[in-house]
């Protein structure tokens, strides 16, 4: 948790989507408009409101900053860990729950998502909370469980859409069918739960109605007469599965998320496979209530995993919401493994190999980017942690299976995070320009840069920043005073539109700073081409 929380101290927002989400929340907080989602002065219709409401509240309390943006998502990430523990404790025992919590918090993509702060950081907290309280409500129909289950379900829907109800309900429904309790599907108790969940979704529906449905003249997605409520309940959901109404990521593959899982759930992938094999072997010998628990966890994971794999719209971070269930399966298996006397060799070997591969990957990247100093900074505190673990009397096999993989993924996460931060601190346009701009109330205009860059600069600066995307005619008119951020190669094209001006600062940076790992490695090594920028005061 401490390694993961260190990302909160990063003064940069490194993800392009995160910058966009921060800009949406910043507009809410600055203009005190909690109904409309506005981006670059235009209505925005894609994600529901809930994460932006929470982030805007953070901005209200702490002021716009990278920390204020990241904190809510990180807290929901911790909430996901808390409810992962509570579900595992409810189904099994305390030791299983602690191991499940450790697996969840140390899964690589879960750690990364909590710092990048996409919708999945909020979803892990709300979906696991809903699952926990619905399990309690299923066993004991108390009002407390009903209200909290409906509230968390509504929050998850108001974060990503109604498809999240598949993840929340699939485990319960499959468990009922296995136990022959199919009548619960239309019982008054659960119909009341559905009605209350819909009632708690009212703030989202009202906000969409006020922004879009009562303003049919707005043109969005290339069409007018757009219904925000229809988009939220139907188009945004089926569109992502059948390429209807939203952009496509390209060709999909039924094995895409299998490939993703192999690295995203490090260092527990092999332990998860072993847990499934062990569960299948034991299914016939344990009693029916124990089998029902396994059905719940497997169904909660694989139902949504299968839906994602069949979809036409596929992004690697989608499956993060399923990792709490995978973590509980791993925790239950690891608890049994730690308590048994023999048969330890295969898992020790698998986890040792995983540890070596992860550490080797981190070392290899450090050598490639010639940043051994960063790796050293990471390794020293983790070596102290390792020494502490060795002095705690933990058996060697347990260290090999549990402790070493956790330390290895911490090394990898900390190194990648440090490498990305130092590279983008050195070469990111928005961050470097924000430090060089004078303390002036003059408006800021950026000319022909990536559309994400002005949004990021506005967050660091705390003031609006406009984009002149294509032509000099989009710049403010003659006689206007403003600060212009422009690539040196474009100065000749706009010189006649500027009038009196003076250059305040210049530097060589990278406009579009995000990308896949190979580009991040080139950027960290200094091999990525730089562009020369100037900061110009216009209308002197």
PDB file of N, CA and C in Angstrom, residues 84-139:
ATOM      1  N   UNK A  84     -12.968  -6.699  -0.702  1.00  0.00           N
ATOM      2  CA  UNK A  84     -12.408  -8.004  -1.062  1.00  0.00           C
ATOM      3  C   UNK A  84     -12.141  -8.809   0.200  1.00  0.00           C
ATOM      4  N   UNK A  85     -11.564  -8.150   1.198  1.00  0.00           N
ATOM      5  CA  UNK A  85     -11.328  -8.801   2.489  1.00  0.00           C
ATOM      6  C   UNK A  85     -12.642  -9.239   3.128  1.00  0.00           C
ATOM      7  N   UNK A  86     -13.655  -8.352   3.111  1.00  0.00           N
ATOM      8  CA  UNK A  86     -14.915  -8.675   3.773  1.00  0.00           C
ATOM      9  C   UNK A  86     -15.629  -9.833   3.086  1.00  0.00           C
ATOM     10  N   UNK A  87     -15.607  -9.875   1.754  1.00  0.00           N
ATOM     11  CA  UNK A  87     -16.243 -10.991   1.047  1.00  0.00           C
ATOM     12  C   UNK A  87     -15.530 -12.298   1.382  1.00  0.00           C
ATOM     13  N   UNK A  88     -14.184 -12.280   1.339  1.00  0.00           N
ATOM     14  CA  UNK A  88     -13.426 -13.495   1.644  1.00  0.00           C
ATOM     15  C   UNK A  88     -13.642 -13.927   3.090  1.00  0.00           C
ATOM     16  N   UNK A  89     -13.724 -12.976   3.991  1.00  0.00           N
ATOM     17  CA  UNK A  89     -13.969 -13.312   5.404  1.00  0.00           C
ATOM     18  C   UNK A  89     -15.363 -13.909   5.577  1.00  0.00           C
ATOM     19  N   UNK A  90     -16.333 -13.369   4.838  1.00  0.00           N
ATOM     20  CA  UNK A  90     -17.694 -13.875   4.917  1.00  0.00           C
ATOM     21  C   UNK A  90     -17.781 -15.305   4.396  1.00  0.00           C
ATOM     22  N   UNK A  91     -17.058 -15.590   3.308  1.00  0.00           N
ATOM     23  CA  UNK A  91     -17.143 -16.915   2.686  1.00  0.00           C
ATOM     24  C   UNK A  91     -16.230 -17.939   3.337  1.00  0.00           C
ATOM     25  N   UNK A  92     -15.072 -17.492   3.840  1.00  0.00           N
ATOM     26  CA  UNK A  92     -14.078 -18.445   4.338  1.00  0.00           C
ATOM     27  C   UNK A  92     -13.643 -18.081   5.760  1.00  0.00           C
ATOM     28  N   UNK A  93     -12.389 -17.659   5.943  1.00  0.00           N
ATOM     29  CA  UNK A  93     -11.906 -17.315   7.277  1.00  0.00           C
ATOM     30  C   UNK A  93     -10.964 -16.126   7.190  1.00  0.00           C
ATOM     31  N   UNK A  94     -10.449 -15.691   8.338  1.00  0.00           N
ATOM     32  CA  UNK A  94      -9.654 -14.468   8.395  1.00  0.00           C
ATOM     33  C   UNK A  94      -8.336 -14.608   7.633  1.00  0.00           C
ATOM     34  N   UNK A  95      -7.655 -15.731   7.754  1.00  0.00           N
ATOM     35  CA  UNK A  95      -6.380 -15.901   7.063  1.00  0.00           C
ATOM     36  C   UNK A  95      -6.568 -15.891   5.547  1.00  0.00           C
ATOM     37  N   UNK A  96      -7.621 -16.549   5.088  1.00  0.00           N
ATOM     38  CA  UNK A  96      -7.937 -16.506   3.656  1.00  0.00           C
ATOM     39  C   UNK A  96      -8.207 -15.073   3.216  1.00  0.00           C
ATOM     40  N   UNK A  97      -8.950 -14.337   4.039  1.00  0.00           N
ATOM     41  CA  UNK A  97      -9.286 -12.955   3.705  1.00  0.00           C
ATOM     42  C   UNK A  97      -8.040 -12.084   3.631  1.00  0.00           C
ATOM     43  N   UNK A  98      -7.102 -12.273   4.554  1.00  0.00           N
ATOM     44  CA  UNK A  98      -5.864 -11.482   4.537  1.00  0.00           C
ATOM     45  C   UNK A  98      -5.028 -11.801   3.302  1.00  0.00           C
ATOM     46  N   UNK A  99      -4.967 -13.075   2.938  1.00  0.00           N
ATOM     47  CA  UNK A  99      -4.225 -13.449   1.736  1.00  0.00           C
ATOM     48  C   UNK A  99      -4.904 -12.899   0.480  1.00  0.00           C
ATOM     49  N   UNK A 100      -6.230 -12.945   0.437  1.00  0.00           N
ATOM     50  CA  UNK A 100      -6.957 -12.380  -0.704  1.00  0.00           C
ATOM     51  C   UNK A 100      -6.700 -10.883  -0.815  1.00  0.00           C
ATOM     52  N   UNK A 101      -6.683 -10.189   0.316  1.00  0.00           N
ATOM     53  CA  UNK A 101      -6.398  -8.755   0.320  1.00  0.00           C
ATOM     54  C   UNK A 101      -4.997  -8.487  -0.212  1.00  0.00           C
ATOM     55  N   UNK A 102      -4.024  -9.291   0.223  1.00  0.00           N
ATOM     56  CA  UNK A 102      -2.647  -9.117  -0.239  1.00  0.00           C
ATOM     57  C   UNK A 102      -2.544  -9.353  -1.746  1.00  0.00           C
ATOM     58  N   UNK A 103      -3.207 -10.392  -2.240  1.00  0.00           N
ATOM     59  CA  UNK A 103      -3.191 -10.684  -3.677  1.00  0.00           C
ATOM     60  C   UNK A 103      -3.804  -9.529  -4.452  1.00  0.00           C
ATOM     61  N   UNK A 104      -4.943  -9.025  -3.986  1.00  0.00           N
ATOM     62  CA  UNK A 104      -5.614  -7.925  -4.690  1.00  0.00           C
ATOM     63  C   UNK A 104      -4.724  -6.684  -4.736  1.00  0.00           C
ATOM     64  N   UNK A 105      -4.180  -6.279  -3.600  1.00  0.00           N
ATOM     65  CA  UNK A 105      -3.407  -5.042  -3.540  1.00  0.00           C
ATOM     66  C   UNK A 105      -2.096  -5.127  -4.310  1.00  0.00           C
ATOM     67  N   UNK A 106      -1.596  -6.337  -4.549  1.00  0.00           N
ATOM     68  CA  UNK A 106      -0.302  -6.474  -5.214  1.00  0.00           C
ATOM     69  C   UNK A 106      -0.412  -6.949  -6.656  1.00  0.00           C
ATOM     70  N   UNK A 107      -1.633  -7.099  -7.182  1.00  0.00           N
ATOM     71  CA  UNK A 107      -1.787  -7.412  -8.606  1.00  0.00           C
ATOM     72  C   UNK A 107      -1.363  -6.190  -9.415  1.00  0.00           C
ATOM     73  N   UNK A 108      -0.489  -6.377 -10.394  1.00  0.00           N
ATOM     74  CA  UNK A 108       0.158  -5.233 -11.043  1.00  0.00           C
ATOM     75  C   UNK A 108      -0.833  -4.253 -11.650  1.00  0.00           C
ATOM     76  N   UNK A 109      -1.795  -4.737 -12.391  1.00  0.00           N
ATOM     77  CA  UNK A 109      -2.693  -3.808 -13.077  1.00  0.00           C
ATOM     78  C   UNK A 109      -3.644  -3.111 -12.110  1.00  0.00           C
ATOM     79  N   UNK A 110      -3.954  -3.753 -10.986  1.00  0.00           N
ATOM     80  CA  UNK A 110      -4.745  -3.093  -9.954  1.00  0.00           C
ATOM     81  C   UNK A 110      -3.955  -1.926  -9.379  1.00  0.00           C
ATOM     82  N   UNK A 111      -2.664  -2.146  -9.104  1.00  0.00           N
ATOM     83  CA  UNK A 111      -1.807  -1.073  -8.601  1.00  0.00           C
ATOM     84  C   UNK A 111      -1.728   0.068  -9.610  1.00  0.00           C
ATOM     85  N   UNK A 112      -1.522  -0.279 -10.864  1.00  0.00           N
ATOM     86  CA  UNK A 112      -1.383   0.745 -11.900  1.00  0.00           C
ATOM     87  C   UNK A 112      -2.675   1.544 -12.072  1.00  0.00           C
ATOM     88  N   UNK A 113      -3.807   0.861 -12.090  1.00  0.00           N
ATOM     89  CA  UNK A 113      -5.085   1.542 -12.293  1.00  0.00           C
ATOM     90  C   UNK A 113      -5.397   2.495 -11.153  1.00  0.00           C
ATOM     91  N   UNK A 114      -4.974   2.144  -9.943  1.00  0.00           N
ATOM     92  CA  UNK A 114      -5.253   3.020  -8.803  1.00  0.00           C
ATOM     93  C   UNK A 114      -4.482   4.325  -8.888  1.00  0.00           C
ATOM     94  N   UNK A 115      -3.332   4.325  -9.569  1.00  0.00           N
ATOM     95  CA  UNK A 115      -2.552   5.557  -9.701  1.00  0.00           C
ATOM     96  C   UNK A 115      -2.895   6.303 -10.982  1.00  0.00           C
ATOM     97  N   UNK A 116      -3.205   5.567 -12.064  1.00  0.00           N
ATOM     98  CA  UNK A 116      -3.633   6.224 -13.298  1.00  0.00           C
ATOM     99  C   UNK A 116      -5.037   6.802 -13.148  1.00  0.00           C
ATOM    100  N   UNK A 117      -5.839   6.223 -12.249  1.00  0.00           N
ATOM    101  CA  UNK A 117      -7.180   6.671 -11.893  1.00  0.00           C
ATOM    102  C   UNK A 117      -8.086   6.775 -13.120  1.00  0.00           C
ATOM    103  N   UNK A 118      -8.446   5.597 -13.623  1.00  0.00           N
ATOM    104  CA  UNK A 118      -9.516   5.530 -14.603  1.00  0.00           C
ATOM    105  C   UNK A 118     -10.771   5.043 -13.877  1.00  0.00           C
ATOM    106  N   UNK A 119     -11.839   4.826 -14.628  1.00  0.00           N
ATOM    107  CA  UNK A 119     -13.102   4.459 -13.991  1.00  0.00           C
ATOM    108  C   UNK A 119     -12.975   3.180 -13.166  1.00  0.00           C
ATOM    109  N   UNK A 120     -12.059   2.286 -13.581  1.00  0.00           N
ATOM    110  CA  UNK A 120     -11.936   1.002 -12.888  1.00  0.00           C
ATOM    111  C   UNK A 120     -11.497   1.148 -11.436  1.00  0.00           C
ATOM    112  N   UNK A 121     -10.771   2.222 -11.109  1.00  0.00           N
ATOM    113  CA  UNK A 121     -10.394   2.446  -9.717  1.00  0.00           C
ATOM    114  C   UNK A 121     -11.639   2.644  -8.848  1.00  0.00           C
ATOM    115  N   UNK A 122     -12.624   3.380  -9.376  1.00  0.00           N
ATOM    116  CA  UNK A 122     -13.879   3.570  -8.655  1.00  0.00           C
ATOM    117  C   UNK A 122     -14.719   2.292  -8.679  1.00  0.00           C
ATOM    118  N   UNK A 123     -14.653   1.562  -9.782  1.00  0.00           N
ATOM    119  CA  UNK A 123     -15.495   0.371  -9.919  1.00  0.00           C
ATOM    120  C   UNK A 123     -15.099  -0.742  -8.963  1.00  0.00           C
ATOM    121  N   UNK A 124     -13.803  -0.917  -8.712  1.00  0.00           N
ATOM    122  CA  UNK A 124     -13.417  -1.996  -7.798  1.00  0.00           C
ATOM    123  C   UNK A 124     -14.018  -1.785  -6.416  1.00  0.00           C
ATOM    124  N   UNK A 125     -14.086  -0.512  -5.982  1.00  0.00           N
ATOM    125  CA  UNK A 125     -14.687  -0.240  -4.685  1.00  0.00           C
ATOM    126  C   UNK A 125     -16.188  -0.422  -4.678  1.00  0.00           C
ATOM    127  N   UNK A 126     -16.861   0.078  -5.707  1.00  0.00           N
ATOM    128  CA  UNK A 126     -18.326   0.021  -5.708  1.00  0.00           C
ATOM    129  C   UNK A 126     -18.860  -1.372  -6.027  1.00  0.00           C
ATOM    130  N   UNK A 127     -18.218  -2.089  -6.946  1.00  0.00           N
ATOM    131  CA  UNK A 127     -18.704  -3.432  -7.300  1.00  0.00           C
ATOM    132  C   UNK A 127     -18.495  -4.404  -6.150  1.00  0.00           C
ATOM    133  N   UNK A 128     -17.317  -4.384  -5.537  1.00  0.00           N
ATOM    134  CA  UNK A 128     -17.078  -5.294  -4.406  1.00  0.00           C
ATOM    135  C   UNK A 128     -17.985  -4.940  -3.233  1.00  0.00           C
ATOM    136  N   UNK A 129     -18.227  -3.636  -3.013  1.00  0.00           N
ATOM    137  CA  UNK A 129     -19.150  -3.244  -1.953  1.00  0.00           C
ATOM    138  C   UNK A 129     -20.553  -3.773  -2.215  1.00  0.00           C
ATOM    139  N   UNK A 130     -21.014  -3.648  -3.467  1.00  0.00           N
ATOM    140  CA  UNK A 130     -22.337  -4.152  -3.815  1.00  0.00           C
ATOM    141  C   UNK A 130     -22.410  -5.667  -3.630  1.00  0.00           C
ATOM    142  N   UNK A 131     -21.390  -6.373  -4.098  1.00  0.00           N
ATOM    143  CA  UNK A 131     -21.396  -7.838  -3.967  1.00  0.00           C
ATOM    144  C   UNK A 131     -21.435  -8.265  -2.500  1.00  0.00           C
ATOM    145  N   UNK A 132     -20.657  -7.579  -1.679  1.00  0.00           N
ATOM    146  CA  UNK A 132     -20.629  -7.939  -0.254  1.00  0.00           C
ATOM    147  C   UNK A 132     -22.002  -7.745   0.375  1.00  0.00           C
ATOM    148  N   UNK A 133     -22.619  -6.601   0.180  1.00  0.00           N
ATOM    149  CA  UNK A 133     -23.898  -6.342   0.847  1.00  0.00           C
ATOM    150  C   UNK A 133     -25.031  -7.166   0.254  1.00  0.00           C
ATOM    151  N   UNK A 134     -24.951  -7.524  -1.031  1.00  0.00           N
ATOM    152  CA  UNK A 134     -25.986  -8.400  -1.574  1.00  0.00           C
ATOM    153  C   UNK A 134     -25.830  -9.824  -1.025  1.00  0.00           C
ATOM    154  N   UNK A 135     -24.598 -10.251  -0.796  1.00  0.00           N
ATOM    155  CA  UNK A 135     -24.412 -11.554  -0.141  1.00  0.00           C
ATOM    156  C   UNK A 135     -25.008 -11.544   1.266  1.00  0.00           C
ATOM    157  N   UNK A 136     -24.775 -10.451   1.993  1.00  0.00           N
ATOM    158  CA  UNK A 136     -25.350 -10.341   3.342  1.00  0.00           C
ATOM    159  C   UNK A 136     -26.879 -10.273   3.272  1.00  0.00           C
ATOM    160  N   UNK A 137     -27.401  -9.531   2.297  1.00  0.00           N
ATOM    161  CA  UNK A 137     -28.851  -9.401   2.144  1.00  0.00           C
ATOM    162  C   UNK A 137     -29.487 -10.735   1.756  1.00  0.00           C
ATOM    163  N   UNK A 138     -28.784 -11.527   0.973  1.00  0.00           N
ATOM    164  CA  UNK A 138     -29.292 -12.843   0.566  1.00  0.00           C
ATOM    165  C   UNK A 138     -29.464 -13.747   1.775  1.00  0.00           C
ATOM    166  N   UNK A 139     -28.523 -13.641   2.727  1.00  0.00           N
ATOM    167  CA  UNK A 139     -28.583 -14.496   3.914  1.00  0.00           C
ATOM    168  C   UNK A 139     -29.491 -13.930   5.000  1.00  0.00           C
TER     169      UNK A 139
END
